[in-house]
């Protein structure tokens, strides 16, 4: 049986899962999304993803025509329809809907809800063991008063431009600074460094997506008795860090061992990073939310 995609309450075979070319999600990137993981049949942090989606919707004045519970049921139904009860990935999308040409979002039809369930592997197993090489890219993260990075919008060109720069530089990931020159985040992940006994990550006011994995790692580290700080980070701080790693739903925790040609400490994944990765993997096996 082929993959089925949910669109507005109905399931369509992958080949027939289509959206109008007049949808403002396509025409203007006007919409929002979430990337969610299902581990061993359990959807990880579903409530947190649903809350963030509704906040993104509120911020762009988009009405989601389902209650949070109805939307959660739709996500679960999509997994069941596809018999995806082991490890899988869920892409939840809400577009502005079908409208006329022209920016006005208020002439659009009801917003369109799409749920795709599939698999995702952003980095090879080898990179988790060896750690990845990152570069700081020229494109800065969106200014919060232009398009707030807290909104997980369908408009990802800011990150895509950064990704192009990192690929051109031959690196696995790009680190983006904000307009003030402080470290913001990766193109699709949050960043942490370890210095001495402290775990440090940029504060949300640095202009970042408030990652659900980020928040989970902050909680985990605090439980492990680590000192966790949300502090402004400079390029220098990254170069001289003891350890560095990235977090995200798709990547979980991945070590960074080189930044702009500088080896981070010995150039091997750090012990604290590997311990946190272990603890995170244990957590994904539990039915916590
Ligand atoms: N920053 C940005 C810009 C992101 O896009 C994160 C941080 C990490 O957030 P979470 O909540 O996932 O810990 C993201 C998340 C994909 C994909 O398909 C991208 C993300 C998550 C899942 C899948 O490329 N980005």
PDB file of C-alpha atoms and ligand atoms in Angstrom:
ATOM      1  CA  UNK A   1       0.000   0.000   0.000  1.00  0.00           C
ATOM      2  CA  UNK A   2       1.418   3.388  -0.991  1.00  0.00           C
ATOM      3  CA  UNK A   3       1.776   6.395   1.208  1.00  0.00           C
ATOM      4  CA  UNK A   4      -1.391   8.418   1.936  1.00  0.00           C
ATOM      5  CA  UNK A   5      -1.411  12.132   2.557  1.00  0.00           C
ATOM      6  CA  UNK A   6      -4.022  13.999   4.616  1.00  0.00           C
ATOM      7  CA  UNK A   7      -5.487  17.111   3.000  1.00  0.00           C
ATOM      8  CA  UNK A   8      -8.403  18.864   4.731  1.00  0.00           C
ATOM      9  CA  UNK A   9      -9.877  15.771   6.342  1.00  0.00           C
ATOM     10  CA  UNK A  10      -9.390  13.338   3.444  1.00  0.00           C
ATOM     11  CA  UNK A  11      -6.625  10.883   2.587  1.00  0.00           C
ATOM     12  CA  UNK A  12      -5.107  10.828  -0.893  1.00  0.00           C
ATOM     13  CA  UNK A  13      -2.523   8.493  -2.429  1.00  0.00           C
ATOM     14  CA  UNK A  14       0.834  10.314  -2.624  1.00  0.00           C
ATOM     15  CA  UNK A  15       0.504  10.795  -6.423  1.00  0.00           C
ATOM     16  CA  UNK A  16      -2.922  12.450  -6.063  1.00  0.00           C
ATOM     17  CA  UNK A  17      -2.096  14.626  -3.056  1.00  0.00           C
ATOM     18  CA  UNK A  18      -2.262  18.001  -4.780  1.00  0.00           C
ATOM     19  CA  UNK A  19      -2.781  21.627  -3.811  1.00  0.00           C
ATOM     20  CA  UNK A  20      -3.936  24.457  -6.079  1.00  0.00           C
ATOM     21  CA  UNK A  21      -1.318  26.593  -7.823  1.00  0.00           C
ATOM     22  CA  UNK A  22      -3.358  29.561  -6.514  1.00  0.00           C
ATOM     23  CA  UNK A  23      -2.689  28.568  -2.909  1.00  0.00           C
ATOM     24  CA  UNK A  24      -0.901  31.471  -1.241  1.00  0.00           C
ATOM     25  CA  UNK A  25       1.343  28.937   0.478  1.00  0.00           C
ATOM     26  CA  UNK A  26       2.910  28.374  -2.952  1.00  0.00           C
ATOM     27  CA  UNK A  27       2.459  31.887  -4.368  1.00  0.00           C
ATOM     28  CA  UNK A  28       3.884  33.752  -1.372  1.00  0.00           C
ATOM     29  CA  UNK A  29       5.203  31.225   1.146  1.00  0.00           C
ATOM     30  CA  UNK A  30       2.178  32.284   3.199  1.00  0.00           C
ATOM     31  CA  UNK A  31       1.682  29.501   5.699  1.00  0.00           C
ATOM     32  CA  UNK A  32       3.248  27.653   8.597  1.00  0.00           C
ATOM     33  CA  UNK A  33       4.508  24.169   9.426  1.00  0.00           C
ATOM     34  CA  UNK A  34       5.862  21.773  12.021  1.00  0.00           C
ATOM     35  CA  UNK A  35       8.275  18.852  11.729  1.00  0.00           C
ATOM     36  CA  UNK A  36       7.424  16.205  14.315  1.00  0.00           C
ATOM     37  CA  UNK A  37       8.966  12.821  15.141  1.00  0.00           C
ATOM     38  CA  UNK A  38       7.284   9.588  16.033  1.00  0.00           C
ATOM     39  CA  UNK A  39       9.532   7.212  17.998  1.00  0.00           C
ATOM     40  CA  UNK A  40       8.472   3.641  18.487  1.00  0.00           C
ATOM     41  CA  UNK A  41       4.811   4.466  17.851  1.00  0.00           C
ATOM     42  CA  UNK A  42       4.764   7.448  20.193  1.00  0.00           C
ATOM     43  CA  UNK A  43       4.595  11.012  18.886  1.00  0.00           C
ATOM     44  CA  UNK A  44       7.330  12.951  20.669  1.00  0.00           C
ATOM     45  CA  UNK A  45       6.272  16.295  22.255  1.00  0.00           C
ATOM     46  CA  UNK A  46       3.108  16.506  20.164  1.00  0.00           C
ATOM     47  CA  UNK A  47       1.474  19.081  22.462  1.00  0.00           C
ATOM     48  CA  UNK A  48       4.510  21.362  22.231  1.00  0.00           C
ATOM     49  CA  UNK A  49       4.486  21.180  18.418  1.00  0.00           C
ATOM     50  CA  UNK A  50       0.753  21.853  18.273  1.00  0.00           C
ATOM     51  CA  UNK A  51       1.117  24.841  20.634  1.00  0.00           C
ATOM     52  CA  UNK A  52       3.950  26.279  18.520  1.00  0.00           C
ATOM     53  CA  UNK A  53       1.901  25.795  15.335  1.00  0.00           C
ATOM     54  CA  UNK A  54      -1.060  27.700  16.811  1.00  0.00           C
ATOM     55  CA  UNK A  55       1.296  30.468  17.977  1.00  0.00           C
ATOM     56  CA  UNK A  56       2.780  30.692  14.467  1.00  0.00           C
ATOM     57  CA  UNK A  57      -0.783  30.872  13.099  1.00  0.00           C
ATOM     58  CA  UNK A  58      -1.739  33.637  15.537  1.00  0.00           C
ATOM     59  CA  UNK A  59       1.379  35.627  14.649  1.00  0.00           C
ATOM     60  CA  UNK A  60       0.541  35.607  10.928  1.00  0.00           C
ATOM     61  CA  UNK A  61      -3.223  36.101  11.503  1.00  0.00           C
ATOM     62  CA  UNK A  62      -4.074  32.685  10.086  1.00  0.00           C
ATOM     63  CA  UNK A  63      -7.125  30.786  11.272  1.00  0.00           C
ATOM     64  CA  UNK A  64      -6.704  27.048  11.718  1.00  0.00           C
ATOM     65  CA  UNK A  65     -10.179  25.594  11.161  1.00  0.00           C
ATOM     66  CA  UNK A  66      -9.698  22.767  13.689  1.00  0.00           C
ATOM     67  CA  UNK A  67      -9.330  22.731  17.450  1.00  0.00           C
ATOM     68  CA  UNK A  68      -5.988  21.570  18.842  1.00  0.00           C
ATOM     69  CA  UNK A  69      -7.548  18.230  19.818  1.00  0.00           C
ATOM     70  CA  UNK A  70      -9.038  17.747  16.347  1.00  0.00           C
ATOM     71  CA  UNK A  71      -5.676  18.485  14.763  1.00  0.00           C
ATOM     72  CA  UNK A  72      -3.898  16.031  17.102  1.00  0.00           C
ATOM     73  CA  UNK A  73      -6.466  13.388  16.141  1.00  0.00           C
ATOM     74  CA  UNK A  74      -5.824  14.109  12.453  1.00  0.00           C
ATOM     75  CA  UNK A  75      -2.070  13.622  12.967  1.00  0.00           C
ATOM     76  CA  UNK A  76      -2.656  10.302  14.752  1.00  0.00           C
ATOM     77  CA  UNK A  77      -5.137   9.169  12.091  1.00  0.00           C
ATOM     78  CA  UNK A  78      -2.579   9.902   9.352  1.00  0.00           C
ATOM     79  CA  UNK A  79       0.012   7.743  11.098  1.00  0.00           C
ATOM     80  CA  UNK A  80      -2.519   4.944  11.565  1.00  0.00           C
ATOM     81  CA  UNK A  81      -3.680   5.087   7.948  1.00  0.00           C
ATOM     82  CA  UNK A  82      -0.072   4.682   6.874  1.00  0.00           C
ATOM     83  CA  UNK A  83       0.672   1.975   9.455  1.00  0.00           C
ATOM     84  CA  UNK A  84       3.629   4.045  10.542  1.00  0.00           C
ATOM     85  CA  UNK A  85       3.900   2.957  14.095  1.00  0.00           C
ATOM     86  CA  UNK A  86       7.646   2.651  14.415  1.00  0.00           C
ATOM     87  CA  UNK A  87      10.003   5.585  13.837  1.00  0.00           C
ATOM     88  CA  UNK A  88       8.738   8.146  11.395  1.00  0.00           C
ATOM     89  CA  UNK A  89       8.525  11.809  10.612  1.00  0.00           C
ATOM     90  CA  UNK A  90       5.411  13.965  10.414  1.00  0.00           C
ATOM     91  CA  UNK A  91       5.213  17.162   8.386  1.00  0.00           C
ATOM     92  CA  UNK A  92       2.208  19.262   9.392  1.00  0.00           C
ATOM     93  CA  UNK A  93       1.503  22.203   7.081  1.00  0.00           C
ATOM     94  CA  UNK A  94      -1.155  24.910   7.153  1.00  0.00           C
ATOM     95  CA  UNK A  95      -1.312  27.151   4.094  1.00  0.00           C
ATOM     96  CA  UNK A  96      -3.248  30.398   3.712  1.00  0.00           C
ATOM     97  CA  UNK A  97      -5.463  28.731   1.111  1.00  0.00           C
ATOM     98  CA  UNK A  98      -6.575  29.437  -2.441  1.00  0.00           C
ATOM     99  CA  UNK A  99      -6.763  33.102  -3.404  1.00  0.00           C
ATOM    100  CA  UNK A 100      -6.393  35.592  -6.218  1.00  0.00           C
ATOM    101  CA  UNK A 101      -3.010  36.802  -7.427  1.00  0.00           C
ATOM    102  CA  UNK A 102      -1.991  39.651  -5.137  1.00  0.00           C
ATOM    103  CA  UNK A 103      -0.768  39.568  -1.573  1.00  0.00           C
ATOM    104  CA  UNK A 104      -4.084  40.130   0.237  1.00  0.00           C
ATOM    105  CA  UNK A 105      -4.419  37.054   2.456  1.00  0.00           C
ATOM    106  CA  UNK A 106      -7.988  37.887   3.397  1.00  0.00           C
ATOM    107  CA  UNK A 107      -9.469  37.022   0.008  1.00  0.00           C
ATOM    108  CA  UNK A 108      -8.238  33.446   0.368  1.00  0.00           C
ATOM    109  CA  UNK A 109     -10.404  30.408   0.949  1.00  0.00           C
ATOM    110  CA  UNK A 110     -10.206  28.587   4.272  1.00  0.00           C
ATOM    111  CA  UNK A 111      -6.652  27.592   5.143  1.00  0.00           C
ATOM    112  CA  UNK A 112      -5.534  24.183   3.900  1.00  0.00           C
ATOM    113  CA  UNK A 113      -4.255  21.538   6.301  1.00  0.00           C
ATOM    114  CA  UNK A 114      -1.788  18.978   4.964  1.00  0.00           C
ATOM    115  CA  UNK A 115      -0.231  16.120   6.921  1.00  0.00           C
ATOM    116  CA  UNK A 116       2.568  14.065   5.380  1.00  0.00           C
ATOM    117  CA  UNK A 117       4.094  11.115   7.206  1.00  0.00           C
ATOM    118  CA  UNK A 118       7.364   9.696   5.963  1.00  0.00           C
ATOM    119  CA  UNK A 119      10.955   9.130   7.026  1.00  0.00           C
ATOM    120  CA  UNK A 120      13.740  11.660   7.380  1.00  0.00           C
ATOM    121  CA  UNK A 121      17.502  11.356   7.664  1.00  0.00           C
ATOM    122  CA  UNK A 122      19.313  14.656   7.494  1.00  0.00           C
ATOM    123  CA  UNK A 123      22.808  13.421   8.414  1.00  0.00           C
ATOM    124  CA  UNK A 124      24.495  10.047   8.035  1.00  0.00           C
ATOM    125  CA  UNK A 125      25.152   7.774  11.048  1.00  0.00           C
ATOM    126  CA  UNK A 126      28.856   8.459  10.529  1.00  0.00           C
ATOM    127  CA  UNK A 127      28.395  12.177  11.200  1.00  0.00           C
ATOM    128  CA  UNK A 128      26.793  11.419  14.580  1.00  0.00           C
ATOM    129  CA  UNK A 129      29.879   9.412  15.518  1.00  0.00           C
ATOM    130  CA  UNK A 130      32.536  11.678  14.015  1.00  0.00           C
ATOM    131  CA  UNK A 131      30.793  15.019  14.389  1.00  0.00           C
ATOM    132  CA  UNK A 132      30.209  17.556  11.659  1.00  0.00           C
ATOM    133  CA  UNK A 133      32.053  20.443  10.140  1.00  0.00           C
ATOM    134  CA  UNK A 134      30.212  23.794  10.185  1.00  0.00           C
ATOM    135  CA  UNK A 135      30.866  27.263   8.809  1.00  0.00           C
ATOM    136  CA  UNK A 136      29.504  30.642   9.800  1.00  0.00           C
ATOM    137  CA  UNK A 137      27.620  31.885   6.757  1.00  0.00           C
ATOM    138  CA  UNK A 138      27.340  35.455   5.426  1.00  0.00           C
ATOM    139  CA  UNK A 139      23.532  35.572   5.323  1.00  0.00           C
ATOM    140  CA  UNK A 140      22.235  36.779   8.685  1.00  0.00           C
ATOM    141  CA  UNK A 141      19.124  35.367  10.351  1.00  0.00           C
ATOM    142  CA  UNK A 142      15.953  37.361   9.707  1.00  0.00           C
ATOM    143  CA  UNK A 143      15.555  40.460  11.849  1.00  0.00           C
ATOM    144  CA  UNK A 144      12.884  39.772  14.474  1.00  0.00           C
ATOM    145  CA  UNK A 145      10.932  42.857  13.452  1.00  0.00           C
ATOM    146  CA  UNK A 146      10.971  41.795   9.784  1.00  0.00           C
ATOM    147  CA  UNK A 147       9.968  38.144  10.030  1.00  0.00           C
ATOM    148  CA  UNK A 148      10.329  36.807  13.550  1.00  0.00           C
ATOM    149  CA  UNK A 149      12.304  33.526  13.498  1.00  0.00           C
ATOM    150  CA  UNK A 150       9.942  32.287  16.238  1.00  0.00           C
ATOM    151  CA  UNK A 151       7.359  31.854  13.473  1.00  0.00           C
ATOM    152  CA  UNK A 152       7.903  28.514  11.739  1.00  0.00           C
ATOM    153  CA  UNK A 153       6.672  29.831   8.412  1.00  0.00           C
ATOM    154  CA  UNK A 154       6.675  28.343   4.919  1.00  0.00           C
ATOM    155  CA  UNK A 155       9.003  31.181   4.009  1.00  0.00           C
ATOM    156  CA  UNK A 156      12.363  29.459   4.530  1.00  0.00           C
ATOM    157  CA  UNK A 157      14.427  31.377   1.964  1.00  0.00           C
ATOM    158  CA  UNK A 158      16.503  33.000   4.716  1.00  0.00           C
ATOM    159  CA  UNK A 159      17.650  29.551   5.819  1.00  0.00           C
ATOM    160  CA  UNK A 160      17.925  28.189   2.276  1.00  0.00           C
ATOM    161  CA  UNK A 161      20.304  31.012   1.276  1.00  0.00           C
ATOM    162  CA  UNK A 162      22.406  30.131   4.320  1.00  0.00           C
ATOM    163  CA  UNK A 163      22.283  26.438   3.377  1.00  0.00           C
ATOM    164  CA  UNK A 164      23.524  27.259  -0.155  1.00  0.00           C
ATOM    165  CA  UNK A 165      26.449  29.159   1.352  1.00  0.00           C
ATOM    166  CA  UNK A 166      27.344  26.269   3.639  1.00  0.00           C
ATOM    167  CA  UNK A 167      27.152  23.716   0.806  1.00  0.00           C
ATOM    168  CA  UNK A 168      29.315  25.959  -1.395  1.00  0.00           C
ATOM    169  CA  UNK A 169      31.851  26.089   1.426  1.00  0.00           C
ATOM    170  CA  UNK A 170      31.853  22.277   1.562  1.00  0.00           C
ATOM    171  CA  UNK A 171      30.486  22.157   5.115  1.00  0.00           C
ATOM    172  CA  UNK A 172      27.677  20.033   6.551  1.00  0.00           C
ATOM    173  CA  UNK A 173      25.881  22.887   8.298  1.00  0.00           C
ATOM    174  CA  UNK A 174      25.833  26.678   8.328  1.00  0.00           C
ATOM    175  CA  UNK A 175      25.712  28.766  11.480  1.00  0.00           C
ATOM    176  CA  UNK A 176      23.809  32.022  11.151  1.00  0.00           C
ATOM    177  CA  UNK A 177      24.561  35.217  13.084  1.00  0.00           C
ATOM    178  CA  UNK A 178      21.937  37.855  13.864  1.00  0.00           C
ATOM    179  CA  UNK A 179      21.969  41.513  12.830  1.00  0.00           C
ATOM    180  CA  UNK A 180      24.122  42.383  15.874  1.00  0.00           C
ATOM    181  CA  UNK A 181      26.766  39.802  14.957  1.00  0.00           C
ATOM    182  CA  UNK A 182      25.861  37.326  17.704  1.00  0.00           C
ATOM    183  CA  UNK A 183      25.334  33.642  17.005  1.00  0.00           C
ATOM    184  CA  UNK A 184      21.683  32.822  16.312  1.00  0.00           C
ATOM    185  CA  UNK A 185      21.259  29.223  15.095  1.00  0.00           C
ATOM    186  CA  UNK A 186      21.925  26.687  12.349  1.00  0.00           C
ATOM    187  CA  UNK A 187      19.912  26.674   9.113  1.00  0.00           C
ATOM    188  CA  UNK A 188      17.499  24.119  10.602  1.00  0.00           C
ATOM    189  CA  UNK A 189      18.718  23.517  14.132  1.00  0.00           C
ATOM    190  CA  UNK A 190      19.607  25.305  17.383  1.00  0.00           C
ATOM    191  CA  UNK A 191      23.176  25.584  18.651  1.00  0.00           C
ATOM    192  CA  UNK A 192      24.784  24.869  22.045  1.00  0.00           C
ATOM    193  CA  UNK A 193      28.316  25.130  23.337  1.00  0.00           C
ATOM    194  CA  UNK A 194      29.995  23.816  26.440  1.00  0.00           C
ATOM    195  CA  UNK A 195      32.653  25.855  28.219  1.00  0.00           C
ATOM    196  CA  UNK A 196      33.972  24.634  31.541  1.00  0.00           C
ATOM    197  CA  UNK A 197      30.994  23.368  33.509  1.00  0.00           C
ATOM    198  CA  UNK A 198      28.482  25.510  31.600  1.00  0.00           C
ATOM    199  CA  UNK A 199      26.094  24.639  28.799  1.00  0.00           C
ATOM    200  CA  UNK A 200      25.390  27.799  26.823  1.00  0.00           C
ATOM    201  CA  UNK A 201      22.831  28.512  24.091  1.00  0.00           C
ATOM    202  CA  UNK A 202      21.671  31.824  22.594  1.00  0.00           C
ATOM    203  CA  UNK A 203      18.629  33.392  24.286  1.00  0.00           C
ATOM    204  CA  UNK A 204      15.366  33.511  22.337  1.00  0.00           C
ATOM    205  CA  UNK A 205      15.855  37.298  21.954  1.00  0.00           C
ATOM    206  CA  UNK A 206      18.876  36.520  19.712  1.00  0.00           C
ATOM    207  CA  UNK A 207      16.230  35.853  17.017  1.00  0.00           C
ATOM    208  CA  UNK A 208      15.868  32.094  16.759  1.00  0.00           C
ATOM    209  CA  UNK A 209      13.256  29.432  16.370  1.00  0.00           C
ATOM    210  CA  UNK A 210      12.466  28.344  19.915  1.00  0.00           C
ATOM    211  CA  UNK A 211      13.314  24.728  19.256  1.00  0.00           C
ATOM    212  CA  UNK A 212      11.430  22.001  21.055  1.00  0.00           C
ATOM    213  CA  UNK A 213      14.585  19.886  21.098  1.00  0.00           C
ATOM    214  CA  UNK A 214      16.466  22.927  22.468  1.00  0.00           C
ATOM    215  CA  UNK A 215      14.039  23.235  25.351  1.00  0.00           C
ATOM    216  CA  UNK A 216      14.155  19.481  26.008  1.00  0.00           C
ATOM    217  CA  UNK A 217      17.982  19.554  26.099  1.00  0.00           C
ATOM    218  CA  UNK A 218      17.962  22.530  28.490  1.00  0.00           C
ATOM    219  CA  UNK A 219      15.687  20.535  30.838  1.00  0.00           C
ATOM    220  CA  UNK A 220      17.766  17.378  30.475  1.00  0.00           C
ATOM    221  CA  UNK A 221      21.038  19.163  31.205  1.00  0.00           C
ATOM    222  CA  UNK A 222      19.574  20.888  34.264  1.00  0.00           C
ATOM    223  CA  UNK A 223      18.410  17.473  35.533  1.00  0.00           C
ATOM    224  CA  UNK A 224      21.955  16.197  35.014  1.00  0.00           C
ATOM    225  CA  UNK A 225      23.112  18.944  37.356  1.00  0.00           C
ATOM    226  CA  UNK A 226      24.714  21.094  34.663  1.00  0.00           C
ATOM    227  CA  UNK A 227      24.759  24.881  34.779  1.00  0.00           C
ATOM    228  CA  UNK A 228      22.653  26.010  31.807  1.00  0.00           C
ATOM    229  CA  UNK A 229      22.833  29.589  30.551  1.00  0.00           C
ATOM    230  CA  UNK A 230      21.011  31.400  27.769  1.00  0.00           C
ATOM    231  CA  UNK A 231      23.679  33.925  26.787  1.00  0.00           C
ATOM    232  CA  UNK A 232      24.799  35.918  23.775  1.00  0.00           C
ATOM    233  CA  UNK A 233      27.454  33.919  21.909  1.00  0.00           C
ATOM    234  CA  UNK A 234      30.127  35.389  19.607  1.00  0.00           C
ATOM    235  CA  UNK A 235      32.100  33.668  16.835  1.00  0.00           C
ATOM    236  CA  UNK A 236      35.098  33.716  19.181  1.00  0.00           C
ATOM    237  CA  UNK A 237      33.103  31.865  21.867  1.00  0.00           C
ATOM    238  CA  UNK A 238      32.371  29.110  19.346  1.00  0.00           C
ATOM    239  CA  UNK A 239      36.008  28.773  18.243  1.00  0.00           C
ATOM    240  CA  UNK A 240      37.250  28.381  21.820  1.00  0.00           C
ATOM    241  CA  UNK A 241      34.392  26.195  23.090  1.00  0.00           C
ATOM    242  CA  UNK A 242      35.162  22.835  24.747  1.00  0.00           C
ATOM    243  CA  UNK A 243      32.263  21.194  22.905  1.00  0.00           C
ATOM    244  CA  UNK A 244      29.578  22.243  20.465  1.00  0.00           C
ATOM    245  CA  UNK A 245      26.418  20.564  19.168  1.00  0.00           C
ATOM    246  CA  UNK A 246      23.238  21.206  17.220  1.00  0.00           C
ATOM    247  CA  UNK A 247      19.695  20.215  18.162  1.00  0.00           C
ATOM    248  CA  UNK A 248      16.515  19.696  16.157  1.00  0.00           C
ATOM    249  CA  UNK A 249      13.570  17.377  15.752  1.00  0.00           C
ATOM    250  CA  UNK A 250      15.067  15.704  12.710  1.00  0.00           C
ATOM    251  CA  UNK A 251      18.700  15.670  13.877  1.00  0.00           C
ATOM    252  CA  UNK A 252      18.123  15.164  17.645  1.00  0.00           C
ATOM    253  CA  UNK A 253      21.622  16.067  18.935  1.00  0.00           C
ATOM    254  CA  UNK A 254      24.620  16.098  16.592  1.00  0.00           C
ATOM    255  CA  UNK A 255      28.180  17.019  17.593  1.00  0.00           C
ATOM    256  CA  UNK A 256      30.014  19.846  15.797  1.00  0.00           C
ATOM    257  CA  UNK A 257      33.766  19.253  15.685  1.00  0.00           C
ATOM    258  CA  UNK A 258      34.998  22.000  13.370  1.00  0.00           C
ATOM    259  CA  UNK A 259      33.869  25.588  12.799  1.00  0.00           C
ATOM    260  CA  UNK A 260      35.411  27.801  10.087  1.00  0.00           C
ATOM    261  CA  UNK A 261      38.409  25.452   9.908  1.00  0.00           C
ATOM    262  CA  UNK A 262      39.061  25.577  13.679  1.00  0.00           C
ATOM    263  CA  UNK A 263      38.871  22.218  15.454  1.00  0.00           C
ATOM    264  CA  UNK A 264      36.590  22.424  18.477  1.00  0.00           C
ATOM    265  CA  UNK A 265      38.810  21.327  21.334  1.00  0.00           C
ATOM    266  CA  UNK A 266      40.443  18.061  20.151  1.00  0.00           C
ATOM    267  CA  UNK A 267      38.227  17.820  17.056  1.00  0.00           C
ATOM    268  CA  UNK A 268      36.318  14.811  18.457  1.00  0.00           C
ATOM    269  CA  UNK A 269      32.701  14.737  19.691  1.00  0.00           C
ATOM    270  CA  UNK A 270      32.763  15.726  23.372  1.00  0.00           C
ATOM    271  CA  UNK A 271      31.776  13.472  26.267  1.00  0.00           C
ATOM    272  CA  UNK A 272      29.097  15.807  27.590  1.00  0.00           C
ATOM    273  CA  UNK A 273      27.534  16.003  24.116  1.00  0.00           C
ATOM    274  CA  UNK A 274      27.545  12.202  23.784  1.00  0.00           C
ATOM    275  CA  UNK A 275      26.069  11.807  27.261  1.00  0.00           C
ATOM    276  CA  UNK A 276      23.270  14.271  26.437  1.00  0.00           C
ATOM    277  CA  UNK A 277      22.622  12.443  23.152  1.00  0.00           C
ATOM    278  CA  UNK A 278      22.307   9.197  25.107  1.00  0.00           C
ATOM    279  CA  UNK A 279      19.901  10.744  27.609  1.00  0.00           C
ATOM    280  CA  UNK A 280      17.884  12.315  24.794  1.00  0.00           C
ATOM    281  CA  UNK A 281      17.570   8.967  23.025  1.00  0.00           C
ATOM    282  CA  UNK A 282      16.341   7.378  26.258  1.00  0.00           C
ATOM    283  CA  UNK A 283      13.743  10.117  26.615  1.00  0.00           C
ATOM    284  CA  UNK A 284      12.423   9.576  23.097  1.00  0.00           C
ATOM    285  CA  UNK A 285      11.670   5.983  24.056  1.00  0.00           C
ATOM    286  CA  UNK A 286       9.458   7.106  26.943  1.00  0.00           C
ATOM    287  CA  UNK A 287       5.877   8.254  26.614  1.00  0.00           C
ATOM    288  CA  UNK A 288       6.594  11.736  27.874  1.00  0.00           C
ATOM    289  CA  UNK A 289       5.100  14.937  26.610  1.00  0.00           C
TER     290      UNK A 289
HETATM  291  N1  LIG B   1      15.900  26.303  13.992  1.00  0.00           N
HETATM  292  C1  LIG B   1      15.313  26.248  12.781  1.00  0.00           C
HETATM  293  C2  LIG B   1      15.489  27.368  11.837  1.00  0.00           C
HETATM  294  C3  LIG B   1      14.546  25.125  12.445  1.00  0.00           C
HETATM  295  O1  LIG B   1      13.958  25.060  11.245  1.00  0.00           O
HETATM  296  C4  LIG B   1      15.063  24.161  14.603  1.00  0.00           C
HETATM  297  C5  LIG B   1      15.782  25.307  14.892  1.00  0.00           C
HETATM  298  C6  LIG B   1      14.931  23.094  15.642  1.00  0.00           C
HETATM  299  O2  LIG B   1      13.636  23.131  16.215  1.00  0.00           O
HETATM  300  P1  LIG B   1      12.942  21.825  16.815  1.00  0.00           P
HETATM  301  O3  LIG B   1      11.653  22.322  17.369  1.00  0.00           O
HETATM  302  O4  LIG B   1      12.758  20.862  15.675  1.00  0.00           O
HETATM  303  O5  LIG B   1      13.851  21.322  17.861  1.00  0.00           O
HETATM  304  C7  LIG B   1      14.422  24.064  13.354  1.00  0.00           C
HETATM  305  C8  LIG B   1      13.607  22.847  13.043  1.00  0.00           C
HETATM  306  C9  LIG B   1      13.181  19.653   7.856  1.00  0.00           C
HETATM  307  C10 LIG B   1      13.033  19.883   9.298  1.00  0.00           C
HETATM  308  O6  LIG B   1      12.360  18.925   7.290  1.00  0.00           O
HETATM  309  C11 LIG B   1      13.445  21.074   9.860  1.00  0.00           C
HETATM  310  C12 LIG B   1      13.269  21.281  11.207  1.00  0.00           C
HETATM  311  C13 LIG B   1      12.722  20.315  11.995  1.00  0.00           C
HETATM  312  C14 LIG B   1      12.302  19.114  11.425  1.00  0.00           C
HETATM  313  C15 LIG B   1      12.466  18.901  10.056  1.00  0.00           C
HETATM  314  O7  LIG B   1      14.091  20.216   7.228  1.00  0.00           O
HETATM  315  N2  LIG B   1      13.679  22.487  11.682  1.00  0.00           N
END
